[in-house]
C-alpha positions as a printed Julia matrix, in Angstrom:
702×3 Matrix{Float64}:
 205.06  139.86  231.11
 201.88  139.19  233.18
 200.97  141.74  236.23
 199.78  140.33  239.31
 197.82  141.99  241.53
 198.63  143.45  244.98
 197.07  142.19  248.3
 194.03  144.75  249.31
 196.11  145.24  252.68
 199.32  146.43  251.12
 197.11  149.36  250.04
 196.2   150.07  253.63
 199.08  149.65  255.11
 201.41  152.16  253.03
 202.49  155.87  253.87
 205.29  156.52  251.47
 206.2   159.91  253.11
 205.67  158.72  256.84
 209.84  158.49  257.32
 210.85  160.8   253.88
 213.66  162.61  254.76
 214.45  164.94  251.33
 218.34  165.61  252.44
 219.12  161.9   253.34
 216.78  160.47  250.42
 218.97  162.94  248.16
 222.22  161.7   249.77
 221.67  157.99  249.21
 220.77  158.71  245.63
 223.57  160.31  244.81
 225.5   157.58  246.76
 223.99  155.01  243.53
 225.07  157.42  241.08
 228.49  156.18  239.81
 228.3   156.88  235.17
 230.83  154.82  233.52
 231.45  157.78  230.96
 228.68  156.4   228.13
 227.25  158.75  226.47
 223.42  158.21  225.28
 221.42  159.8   223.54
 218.1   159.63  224.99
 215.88  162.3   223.17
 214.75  159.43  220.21
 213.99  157.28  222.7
 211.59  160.0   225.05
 209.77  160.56  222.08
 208.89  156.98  221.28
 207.87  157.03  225.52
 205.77  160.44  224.97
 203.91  159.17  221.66
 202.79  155.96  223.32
 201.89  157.35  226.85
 199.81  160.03  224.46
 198.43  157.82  222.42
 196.8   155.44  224.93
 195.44  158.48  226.31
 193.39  159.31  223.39
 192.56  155.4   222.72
 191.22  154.77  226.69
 187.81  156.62  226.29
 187.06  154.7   222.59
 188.52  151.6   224.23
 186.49  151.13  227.62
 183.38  151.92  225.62
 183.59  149.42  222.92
 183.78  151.59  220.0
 185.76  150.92  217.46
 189.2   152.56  217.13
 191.26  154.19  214.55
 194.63  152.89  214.79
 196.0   156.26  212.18
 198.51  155.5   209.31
 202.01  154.78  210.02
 204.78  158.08  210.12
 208.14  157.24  209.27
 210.09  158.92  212.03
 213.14  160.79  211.89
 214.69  158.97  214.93
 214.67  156.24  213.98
 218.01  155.41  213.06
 219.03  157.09  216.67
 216.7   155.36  218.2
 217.98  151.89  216.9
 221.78  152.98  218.48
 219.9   154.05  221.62
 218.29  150.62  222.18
 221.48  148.74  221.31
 223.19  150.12  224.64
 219.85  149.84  227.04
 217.84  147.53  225.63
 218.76  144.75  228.17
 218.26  147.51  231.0
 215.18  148.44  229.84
 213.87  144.63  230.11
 215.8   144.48  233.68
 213.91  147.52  235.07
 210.48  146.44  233.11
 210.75  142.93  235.3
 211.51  144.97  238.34
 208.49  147.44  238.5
 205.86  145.03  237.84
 207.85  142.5   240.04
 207.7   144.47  242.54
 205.43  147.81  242.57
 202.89  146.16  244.56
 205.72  144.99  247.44
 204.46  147.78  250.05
 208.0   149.3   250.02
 208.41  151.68  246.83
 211.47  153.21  248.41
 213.29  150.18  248.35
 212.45  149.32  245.06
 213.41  152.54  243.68
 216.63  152.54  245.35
 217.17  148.85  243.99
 216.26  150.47  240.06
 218.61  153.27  240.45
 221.1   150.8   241.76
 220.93  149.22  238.26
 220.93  152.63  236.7
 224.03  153.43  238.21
 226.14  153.9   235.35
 223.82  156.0   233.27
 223.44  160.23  233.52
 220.51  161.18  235.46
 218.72  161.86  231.88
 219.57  158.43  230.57
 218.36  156.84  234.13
 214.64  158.29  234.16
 214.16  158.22  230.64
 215.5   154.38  230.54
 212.83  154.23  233.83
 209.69  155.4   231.63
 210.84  153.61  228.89
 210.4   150.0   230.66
 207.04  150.99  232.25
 205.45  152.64  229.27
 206.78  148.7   227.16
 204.38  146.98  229.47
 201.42  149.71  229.85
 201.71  150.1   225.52
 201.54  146.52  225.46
 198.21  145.85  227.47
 196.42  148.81  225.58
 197.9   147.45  222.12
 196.22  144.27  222.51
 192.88  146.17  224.3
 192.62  147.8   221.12
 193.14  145.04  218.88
 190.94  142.75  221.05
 187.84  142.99  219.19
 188.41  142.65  216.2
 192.14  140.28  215.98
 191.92  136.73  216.73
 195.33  136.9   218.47
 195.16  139.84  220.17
 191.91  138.53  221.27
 193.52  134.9   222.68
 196.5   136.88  224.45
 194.0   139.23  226.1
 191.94  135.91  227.33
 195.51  134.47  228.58
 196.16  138.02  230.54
 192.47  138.7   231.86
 192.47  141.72  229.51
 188.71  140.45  228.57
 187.83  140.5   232.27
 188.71  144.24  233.09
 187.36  145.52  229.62
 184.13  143.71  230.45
 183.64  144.13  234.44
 185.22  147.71  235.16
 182.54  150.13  234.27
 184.33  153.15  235.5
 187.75  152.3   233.88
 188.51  155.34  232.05
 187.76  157.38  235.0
 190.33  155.65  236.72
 192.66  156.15  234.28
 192.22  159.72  234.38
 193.2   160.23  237.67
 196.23  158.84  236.9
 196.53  160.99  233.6
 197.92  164.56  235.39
 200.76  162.26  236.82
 201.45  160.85  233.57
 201.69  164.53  232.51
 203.66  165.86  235.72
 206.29  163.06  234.99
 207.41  163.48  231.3
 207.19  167.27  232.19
 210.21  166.89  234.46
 211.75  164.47  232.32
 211.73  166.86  229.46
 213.49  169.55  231.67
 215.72  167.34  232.79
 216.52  166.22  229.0
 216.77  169.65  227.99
 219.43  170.43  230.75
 222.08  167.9   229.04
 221.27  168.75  225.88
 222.41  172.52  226.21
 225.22  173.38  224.2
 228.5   173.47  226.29
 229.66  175.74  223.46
 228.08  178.61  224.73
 226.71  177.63  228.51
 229.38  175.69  230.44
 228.69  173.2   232.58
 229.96  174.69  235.39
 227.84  177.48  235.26
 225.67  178.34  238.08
 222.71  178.29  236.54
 222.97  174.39  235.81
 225.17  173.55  238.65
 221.69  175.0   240.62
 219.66  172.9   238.41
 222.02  169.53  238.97
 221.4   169.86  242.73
 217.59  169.23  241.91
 218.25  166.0   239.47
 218.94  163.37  242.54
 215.58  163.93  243.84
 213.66  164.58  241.04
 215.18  161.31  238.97
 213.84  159.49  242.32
 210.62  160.92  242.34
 209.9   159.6   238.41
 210.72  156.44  239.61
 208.3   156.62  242.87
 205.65  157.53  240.37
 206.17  154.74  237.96
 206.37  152.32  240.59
 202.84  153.92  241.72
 201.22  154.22  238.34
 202.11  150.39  237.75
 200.71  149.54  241.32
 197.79  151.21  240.31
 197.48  149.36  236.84
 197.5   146.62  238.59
 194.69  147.57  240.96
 192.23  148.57  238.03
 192.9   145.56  235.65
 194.02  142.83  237.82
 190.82  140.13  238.98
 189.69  142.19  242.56
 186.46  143.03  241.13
 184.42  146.39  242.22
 188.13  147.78  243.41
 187.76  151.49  244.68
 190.98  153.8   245.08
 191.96  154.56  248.66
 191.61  157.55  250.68
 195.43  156.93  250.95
 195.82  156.04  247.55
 194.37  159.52  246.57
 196.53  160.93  249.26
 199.69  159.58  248.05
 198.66  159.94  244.12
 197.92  164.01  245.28
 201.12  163.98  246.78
 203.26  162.72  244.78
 201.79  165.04  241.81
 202.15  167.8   244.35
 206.09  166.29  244.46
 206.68  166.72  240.72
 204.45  170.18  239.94
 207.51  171.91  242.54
 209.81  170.25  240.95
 208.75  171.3   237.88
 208.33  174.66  238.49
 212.02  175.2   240.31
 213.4   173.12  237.05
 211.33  175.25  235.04
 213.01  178.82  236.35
 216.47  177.21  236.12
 215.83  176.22  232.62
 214.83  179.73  232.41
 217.99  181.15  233.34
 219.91  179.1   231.62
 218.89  179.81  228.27
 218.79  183.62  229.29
 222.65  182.51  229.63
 223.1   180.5   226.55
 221.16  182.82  224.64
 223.52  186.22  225.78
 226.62  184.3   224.92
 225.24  183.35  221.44
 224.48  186.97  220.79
 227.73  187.9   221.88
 229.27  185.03  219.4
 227.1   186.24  216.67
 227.72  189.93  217.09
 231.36  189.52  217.5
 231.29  186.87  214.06
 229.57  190.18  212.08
 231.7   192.74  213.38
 234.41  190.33  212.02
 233.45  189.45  208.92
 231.96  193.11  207.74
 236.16  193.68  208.46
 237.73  190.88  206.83
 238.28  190.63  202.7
 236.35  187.35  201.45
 235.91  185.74  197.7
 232.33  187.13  197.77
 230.11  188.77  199.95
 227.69  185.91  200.78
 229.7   184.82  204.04
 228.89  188.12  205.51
 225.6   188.32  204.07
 224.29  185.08  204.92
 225.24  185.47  208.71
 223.18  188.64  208.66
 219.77  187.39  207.17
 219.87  183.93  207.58
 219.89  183.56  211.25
 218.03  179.9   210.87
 219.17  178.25  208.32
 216.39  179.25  206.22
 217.28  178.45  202.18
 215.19  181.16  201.19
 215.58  183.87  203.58
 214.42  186.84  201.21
 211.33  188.02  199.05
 211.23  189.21  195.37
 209.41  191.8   195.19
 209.44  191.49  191.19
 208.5   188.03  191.33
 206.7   187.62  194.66
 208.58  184.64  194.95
 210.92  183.69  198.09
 214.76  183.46  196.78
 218.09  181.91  198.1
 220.51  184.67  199.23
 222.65  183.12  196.21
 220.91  186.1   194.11
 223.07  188.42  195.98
 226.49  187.14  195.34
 229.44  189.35  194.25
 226.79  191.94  193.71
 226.95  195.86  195.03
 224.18  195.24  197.39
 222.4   198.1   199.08
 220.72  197.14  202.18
 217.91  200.03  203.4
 217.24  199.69  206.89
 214.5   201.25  208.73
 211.88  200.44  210.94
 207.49  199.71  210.07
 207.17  203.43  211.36
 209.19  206.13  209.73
 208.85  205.29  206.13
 206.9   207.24  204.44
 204.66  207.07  201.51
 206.3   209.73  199.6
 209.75  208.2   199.95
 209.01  205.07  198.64
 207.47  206.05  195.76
 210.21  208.09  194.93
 212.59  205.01  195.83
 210.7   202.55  193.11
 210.86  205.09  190.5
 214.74  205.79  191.05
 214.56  201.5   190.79
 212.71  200.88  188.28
 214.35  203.58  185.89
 217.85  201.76  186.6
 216.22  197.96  185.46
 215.08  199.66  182.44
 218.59  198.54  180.72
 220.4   195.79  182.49
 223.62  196.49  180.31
 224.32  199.92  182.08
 226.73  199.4   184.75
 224.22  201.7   186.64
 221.78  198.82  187.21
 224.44  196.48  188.22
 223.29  196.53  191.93
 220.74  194.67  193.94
 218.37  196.38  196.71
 217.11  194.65  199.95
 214.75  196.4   202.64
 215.83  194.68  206.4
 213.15  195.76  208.47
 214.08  196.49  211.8
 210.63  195.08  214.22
 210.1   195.67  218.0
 209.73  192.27  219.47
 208.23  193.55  222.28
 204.79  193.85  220.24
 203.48  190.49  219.33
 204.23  190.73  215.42
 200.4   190.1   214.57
 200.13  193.65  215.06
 202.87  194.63  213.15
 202.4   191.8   210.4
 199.69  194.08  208.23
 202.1   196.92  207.93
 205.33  194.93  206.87
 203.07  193.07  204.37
 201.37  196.12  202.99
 205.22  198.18  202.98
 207.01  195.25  201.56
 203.84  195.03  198.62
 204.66  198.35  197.72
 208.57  197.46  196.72
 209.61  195.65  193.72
 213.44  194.88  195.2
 214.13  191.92  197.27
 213.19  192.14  201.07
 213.55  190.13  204.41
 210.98  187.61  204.58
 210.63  187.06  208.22
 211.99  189.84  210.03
 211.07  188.49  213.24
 214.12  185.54  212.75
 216.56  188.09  212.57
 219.02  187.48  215.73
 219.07  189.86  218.2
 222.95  190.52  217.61
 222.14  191.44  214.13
 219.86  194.31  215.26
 222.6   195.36  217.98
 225.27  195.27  215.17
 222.76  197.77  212.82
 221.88  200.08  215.66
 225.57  200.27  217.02
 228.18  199.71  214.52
 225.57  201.15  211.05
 224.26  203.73  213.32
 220.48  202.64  212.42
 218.45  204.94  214.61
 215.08  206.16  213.63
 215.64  207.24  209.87
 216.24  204.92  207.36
 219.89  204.19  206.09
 221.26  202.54  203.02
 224.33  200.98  203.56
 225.99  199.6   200.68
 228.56  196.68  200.37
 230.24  195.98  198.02
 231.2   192.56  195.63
 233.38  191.44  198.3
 230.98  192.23  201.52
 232.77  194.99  202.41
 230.9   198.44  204.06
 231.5   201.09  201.57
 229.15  203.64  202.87
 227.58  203.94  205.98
 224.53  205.48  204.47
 224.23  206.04  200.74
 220.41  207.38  201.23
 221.89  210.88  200.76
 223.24  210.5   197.56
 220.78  208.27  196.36
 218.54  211.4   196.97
 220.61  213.51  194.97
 222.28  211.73  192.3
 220.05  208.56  192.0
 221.52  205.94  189.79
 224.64  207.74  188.56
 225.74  207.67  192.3
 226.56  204.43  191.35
 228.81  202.36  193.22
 227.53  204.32  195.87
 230.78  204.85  197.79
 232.37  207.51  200.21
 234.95  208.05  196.93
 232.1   208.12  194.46
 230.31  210.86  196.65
 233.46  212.93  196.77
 234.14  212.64  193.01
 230.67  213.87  192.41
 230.68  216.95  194.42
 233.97  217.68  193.03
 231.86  217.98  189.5
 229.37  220.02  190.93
 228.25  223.8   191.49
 225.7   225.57  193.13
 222.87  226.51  190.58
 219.61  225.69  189.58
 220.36  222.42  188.25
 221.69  221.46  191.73
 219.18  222.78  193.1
 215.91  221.7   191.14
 216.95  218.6   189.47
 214.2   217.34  187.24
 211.54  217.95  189.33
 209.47  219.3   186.62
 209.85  218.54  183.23
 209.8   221.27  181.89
 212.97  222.67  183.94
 215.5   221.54  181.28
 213.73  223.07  178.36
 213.51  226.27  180.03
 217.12  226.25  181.2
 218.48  225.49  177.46
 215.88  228.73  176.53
 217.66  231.27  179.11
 214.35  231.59  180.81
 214.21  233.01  184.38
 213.02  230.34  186.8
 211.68  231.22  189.72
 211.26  228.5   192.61
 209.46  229.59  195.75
 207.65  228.54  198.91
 205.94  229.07  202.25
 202.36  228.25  203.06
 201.29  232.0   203.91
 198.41  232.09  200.95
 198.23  235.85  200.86
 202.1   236.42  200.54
 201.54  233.83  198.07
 199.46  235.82  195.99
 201.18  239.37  196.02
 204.86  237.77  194.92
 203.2   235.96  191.99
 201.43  238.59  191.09
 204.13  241.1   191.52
 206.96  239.06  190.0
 204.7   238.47  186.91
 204.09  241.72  186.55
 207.33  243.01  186.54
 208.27  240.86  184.35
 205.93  241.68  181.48
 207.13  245.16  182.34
 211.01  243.95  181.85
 209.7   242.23  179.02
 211.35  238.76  181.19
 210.35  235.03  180.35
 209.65  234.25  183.77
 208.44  230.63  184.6
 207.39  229.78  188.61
 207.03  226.24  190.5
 205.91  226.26  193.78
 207.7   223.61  195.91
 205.91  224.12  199.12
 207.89  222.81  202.77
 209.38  220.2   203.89
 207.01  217.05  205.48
 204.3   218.43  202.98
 201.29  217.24  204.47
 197.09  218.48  203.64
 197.97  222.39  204.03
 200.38  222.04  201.18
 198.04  220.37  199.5
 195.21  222.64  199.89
 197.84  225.73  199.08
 198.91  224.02  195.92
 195.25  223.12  194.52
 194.62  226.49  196.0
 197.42  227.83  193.06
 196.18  225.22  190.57
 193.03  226.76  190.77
 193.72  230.4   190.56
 195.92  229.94  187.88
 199.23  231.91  190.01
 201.88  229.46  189.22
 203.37  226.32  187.75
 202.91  223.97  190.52
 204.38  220.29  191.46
 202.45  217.51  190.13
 202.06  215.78  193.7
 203.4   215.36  197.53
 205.93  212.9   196.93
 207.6   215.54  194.5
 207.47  218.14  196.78
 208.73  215.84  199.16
 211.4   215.19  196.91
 212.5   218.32  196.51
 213.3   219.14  200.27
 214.95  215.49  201.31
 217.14  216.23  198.27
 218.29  219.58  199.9
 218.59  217.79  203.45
 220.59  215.14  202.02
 222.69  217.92  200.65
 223.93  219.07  204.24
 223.92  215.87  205.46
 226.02  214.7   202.58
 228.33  217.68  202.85
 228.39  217.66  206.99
 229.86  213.46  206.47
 232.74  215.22  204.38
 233.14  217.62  207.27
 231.97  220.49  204.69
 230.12  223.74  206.94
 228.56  226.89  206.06
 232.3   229.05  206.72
 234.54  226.9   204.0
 231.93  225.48  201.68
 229.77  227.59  199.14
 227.18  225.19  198.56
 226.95  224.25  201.76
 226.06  228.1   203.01
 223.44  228.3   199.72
 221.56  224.77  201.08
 221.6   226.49  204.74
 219.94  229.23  203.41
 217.29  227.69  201.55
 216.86  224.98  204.6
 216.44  228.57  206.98
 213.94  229.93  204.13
 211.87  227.24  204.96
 211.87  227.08  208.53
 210.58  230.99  208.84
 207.54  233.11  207.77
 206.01  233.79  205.41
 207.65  232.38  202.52
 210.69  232.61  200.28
 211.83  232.75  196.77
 214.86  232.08  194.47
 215.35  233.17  190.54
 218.11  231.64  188.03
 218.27  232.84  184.56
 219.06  229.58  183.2
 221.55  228.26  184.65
 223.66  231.16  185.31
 223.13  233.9   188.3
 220.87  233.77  191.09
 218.83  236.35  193.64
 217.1   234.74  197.0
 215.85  236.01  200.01
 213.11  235.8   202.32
 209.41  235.87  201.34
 209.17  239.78  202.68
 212.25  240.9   201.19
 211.99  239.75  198.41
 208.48  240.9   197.87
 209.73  244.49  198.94
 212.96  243.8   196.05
 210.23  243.64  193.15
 208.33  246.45  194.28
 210.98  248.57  195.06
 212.33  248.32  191.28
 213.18  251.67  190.41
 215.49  251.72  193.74
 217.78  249.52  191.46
 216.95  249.55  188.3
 219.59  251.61  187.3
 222.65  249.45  189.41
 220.57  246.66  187.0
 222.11  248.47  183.74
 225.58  248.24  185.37
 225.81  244.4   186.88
 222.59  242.77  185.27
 219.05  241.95  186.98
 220.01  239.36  189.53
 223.04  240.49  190.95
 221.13  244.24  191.1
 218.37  242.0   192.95
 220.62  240.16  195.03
 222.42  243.23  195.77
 219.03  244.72  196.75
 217.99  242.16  199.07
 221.43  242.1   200.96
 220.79  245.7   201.34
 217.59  244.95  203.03
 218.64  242.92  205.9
 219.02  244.07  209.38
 221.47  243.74  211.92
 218.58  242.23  213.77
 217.0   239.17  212.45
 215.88  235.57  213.75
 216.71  232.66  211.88
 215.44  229.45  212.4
 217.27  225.52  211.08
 215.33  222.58  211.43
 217.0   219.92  210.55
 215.82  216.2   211.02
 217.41  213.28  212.75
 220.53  211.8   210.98
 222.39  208.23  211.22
 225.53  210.86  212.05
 223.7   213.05  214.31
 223.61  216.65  214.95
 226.51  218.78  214.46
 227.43  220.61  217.68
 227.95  223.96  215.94
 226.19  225.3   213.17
 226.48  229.14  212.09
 224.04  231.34  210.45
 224.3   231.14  206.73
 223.22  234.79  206.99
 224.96  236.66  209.22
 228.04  233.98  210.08
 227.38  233.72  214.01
 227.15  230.7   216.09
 223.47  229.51  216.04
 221.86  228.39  219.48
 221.28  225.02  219.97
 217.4   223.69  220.87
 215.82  220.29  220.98
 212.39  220.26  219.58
 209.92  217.17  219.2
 207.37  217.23  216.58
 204.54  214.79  215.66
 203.35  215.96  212.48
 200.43  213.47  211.1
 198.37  215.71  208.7
């Protein structure tokens, strides 16, 4: 439809806000507002209004200067189909409000007119009315920019722009995109508002009802802002007129810029109290989906299904994502599907407090259970669920996931940064995911075995397999205290010297010059005894560079066996600590369990000066003390040589060193954060008394 253009005076003669009155404009707009209960939905059809109010945007500076324009290929759009229903219900309307604004934008009364629109937008929601309202203006401004930018070079479009005067104002305005551009930030201030607007009936009464508050706030604010849209179109069309219509040389108005500034000014407050509604009420939305989703875990980690995916598929794939995890094996992403009816063991921790040691130790404990897929041993899949802080933008926490999950060869969360908020609660609160990693294992069925298997994993490795609560107890029913307990394979030579009967001597500290007299000593007396005594130095706990430099230091000076690296000696010393904490889950202590009181001893050992010591002969009897004791024990030897005849070496030594002790003595337990926490009584494994209780903090970053 042709626009005609105003009357200069109309211009002159208009103050829009000379009589506003916000509460009685607001009142009579809510007086039009009578919806007939139809339902539309109006998102397909604000895109098609953004995309061509955008596009002219970009084609106006090409346009006015008479270069020639890419038109872009043609995208098949998604809403279309919707788009098709939304036009069948407002197509008409959107032709009756098109007529209307370019009718009569240029009347000198734009309250009027948009009373008179919203009058024949009564029926619709306040969505449906402004969107319907920028719908019919943007038909008629996409139409005269459609056939500006086929004008020279389409016959047609070049006859229908002679027919409209499109020629004239493409030839005779010099200044026409400037024009435009003032009219540009309105453009913008509009679909902003109509987008919040949008947004605010498109929340999900599931979990925000409408009722609330927060959006019965926000409704208060649709009346005026609905009419202020409206205003605007009515003044962008008036002004579209001005700028292509036949009053050659026209120049906006001092009140023109007034009213354009104001009404701008209008919609930017708008926007902004819109803006901090919409705020709230997806702060609202969003704590009730949590609370859904938390609930929906808690539930299904408690209920019996035909597999475990359910469960494990409302844990990791928050968004719908088909392939939610990495292969490490592969370094392909994989559908959850490569979990299903599988023991899965799901190690938790967070970017920080894994170290290097442990997961080398974790991919050869892996890899040694792949290396034959028919032992029921392997039959168990492993995925790492990072837990992030989302209050650090992930780029900065992007290179160390990335170089962590590199490092693994089991499957691991993709994107940890899509994991819900709930899900996290749910670990921290219900798993008991702290600091320390855990392992919690489900099993075929989704069901929490084991709150933490990461103990037993330690200890047993793959023949802790299913990694239950009932598995662990069945194991330590099998076991005793001893060296093979105690040392494991840490060395490979262990089990050869055990089958020989040899005396093994395992000792540690990081006081070099004790270091140096008990080797020397013990081999000494040993020649002298005529005893096949082997020694492996297993340094402390948290090895770090001193460690180091006392084992290369041994190395060296040829004292002792010694372990190959860190992660061994590591090894060594989370096995013990998973010992207590294993035993302290099956409420085991130092009073009614007697490997429980050997591990506390060792774990005290290591916590005091200068160093300790332990010898088995084989597998059979055992001495231990302190590093000074035991130093004094070996050269001491004739005190009990002779009790030796009677009982045998070790029990004479052990004998010896019991002897030693003092009613006075300070013993020291560090023991590091658990999943369970920290027992509120713990008693001396060497004298039986209550132990005093002290916090201490330690950064340790050798």
């Amino acid at each position: 439809m042709a626009m005609v253009p105003r009357k200069m005076q109309s211009r002159a003669t208009r103050h829009i806000f000379s009589a506003s009155d916000d509460t009685t404009m607001t009142q009579n707009v809510r007086a039009t507002h009578a919806p007939d209960g139809r339902h539309v939905e109006v998102r397909p059809l604000l895109n098609v209004v953004e995309d061509i109010l955008h596009r002219v945007a970009s084609l106006i500076p090409d346009i006015v200067q008479g270069k020639p324009v890419q038109t872009g290929a043609m995208e098949d759009s998604n809403h279309q189909s919707d788009l098709a229903e939304v036009l069948d219900i407002s197509y008409h309307t959107i032709n009756q409000i098109s007529c209307e604004i370019c009718c009569k934008c240029s009347s000198g009364d734009g309250h009027a007119t948009t009373m008179g629109i919203l009058s024949m937008l009564s029926g619709y929601s306040w969505d449906a009315k402004v969107v319907i309202a920028l719908a019919a203006f943007a038909a008629n401004f996409g139409e005269f920019w459609l056939v500006a930018q086929l004008y020279a070079t389409n016959r047609l479009a070049k006859s229908v722009a002679k027919l409209k005067h499109i020629h004239e104002t493409l030839e005779q305005v010099d200044d026409l995109g400037l024009k435009f551009e003032t009219i540009n930030n309105l453009f913008k201030a509009m679909l902003d508002v109509t987008n919040y607007i949008v947004q605010f009936h498109e929340l999900p009464s599931r979990y925000i009802h409408p009722e609330a508050p927060e959006i019965l706030t926000a409704s208060t604010l649709f009346p005026g802002a609905v009419y202020w849209i409206i205003r605007s179109i009515l003044f962008c069309a008036s002004h579209f007129l001005d700028i292509t219509g036949l009053v050659h040389g026209y120049m906006t108005t001092i009140t023109e810029s007034w009213e354009l500034s104001s009404l701008a000014h209008k919609l930017d407050n708008l926007n902004g109290h819109l803006r901090k509604q919409l705020t709230l009420c997806h702060l609202h939305l969003d704590n009730n989906k949590q609370r859904e989703t938390y609930e929906t875990l808690r539930l299904l980690f408690e209920t019996s299904h035909q597999d475990n995916l359910k469960a494990l598929k409302a844990m990791l794939c928050s968004n719908d994502d088909p392939l939610p995890l990495f292969d490490g094996s592969s370094k392909q992403r994989v559908s959850i599907e490569v979990l299903r009816r599988k023991i899965v063991l799901l190690y938790i921790s967070d970017l920080q407090n894994v170290s290097d040691q442990e997961l080398v130790i974790f991919e050869q404990m892996y890899i040694e259970s792949r290396q034959d897929s028919t032992r029921l041993e392997s039959q168990y899949e492993l995925v790492w669920i990072p837990v992030v802080d989302k209050a650090i933008p992930w780029t900065e926490l992007k290179p160390k996931f990335d170089m962590l999950k590199s490092t693994m060869s089991w499957y691991s969360v993709y994107d940890p940064t899509v994991l819900e908020p709930a899900t996290i609660r749910y670990i921290k609160e219900v798993w008991l995911f702290k600091a320390k990693p855990i392992l919690v294992v489900l099993d075929p069925l989704g069901k929490v075995v084991n709150l933490n298997a990461l103990p037993m994993m330690w200890i047993w490795g793959s023949l802790a397999y299913p990694f239950s609560i009932s598995k662990e107890e069945a194991l330590w029913n099998n076991e005793k205290w001893g060296i093979v307990l105690l040392a494991d394979s840490i060395d490979p030579s262990l089990s050869y010297w055990i089958s020989e009967g040899k005396y093994i001597c395992l000792y540690g500290g990081d006081d070099m010059d004790w270091i140096r007299k008990f080797t020397g000593t013990a081999y000494a007396l040993a020649a002298a005894l005529q005893l096949p005594l082997e020694m492996i130095y297993v340094g402390k706990s948290n090895p770090g560079k001193k460690v180091q430099e006392i084992t290369n230091a041994i190395q060296a000076e040829k004292l002792s066996t010694v372990l190959p690296d860190l992660a061994i000696i590591w090894f060594f010393w989370v096995r013990l600590e998973s010992m207590w904490h294993s035993k302290s889950q099956h409420s085991k202590t130092v009073e009614n369990d007697h490997i429980m009181h050997e591990v506390m001893r060792i774990l005290t050992y290591d916590s005091g000066d200068p160093g300790w010591a332990i010898i088995s002969e084989g597998a059979g009897s055992m001495a231990q003390g302190k590093g000074d004791a035991f130093l004094r024990c070996l050269n001491e030897h004739e005190q009990w040589k002779d009790t030796a005849k009677d009982i045998g070496i070790l029990p004479a030594m052990a004998d010896y060193i019991q002897g030693l002790q003092t009613p006075h003595h300070c013993n020291r337990l560090t023991l590091p954060g658990s999943s369970g926490g920290i027992p509120d009584r713990v008693v001396c494994a060497e004298c039986g008394k209550t132990m005093e209780k002290f916090y201490m903090y330690r950064c340790c970053n050798e």
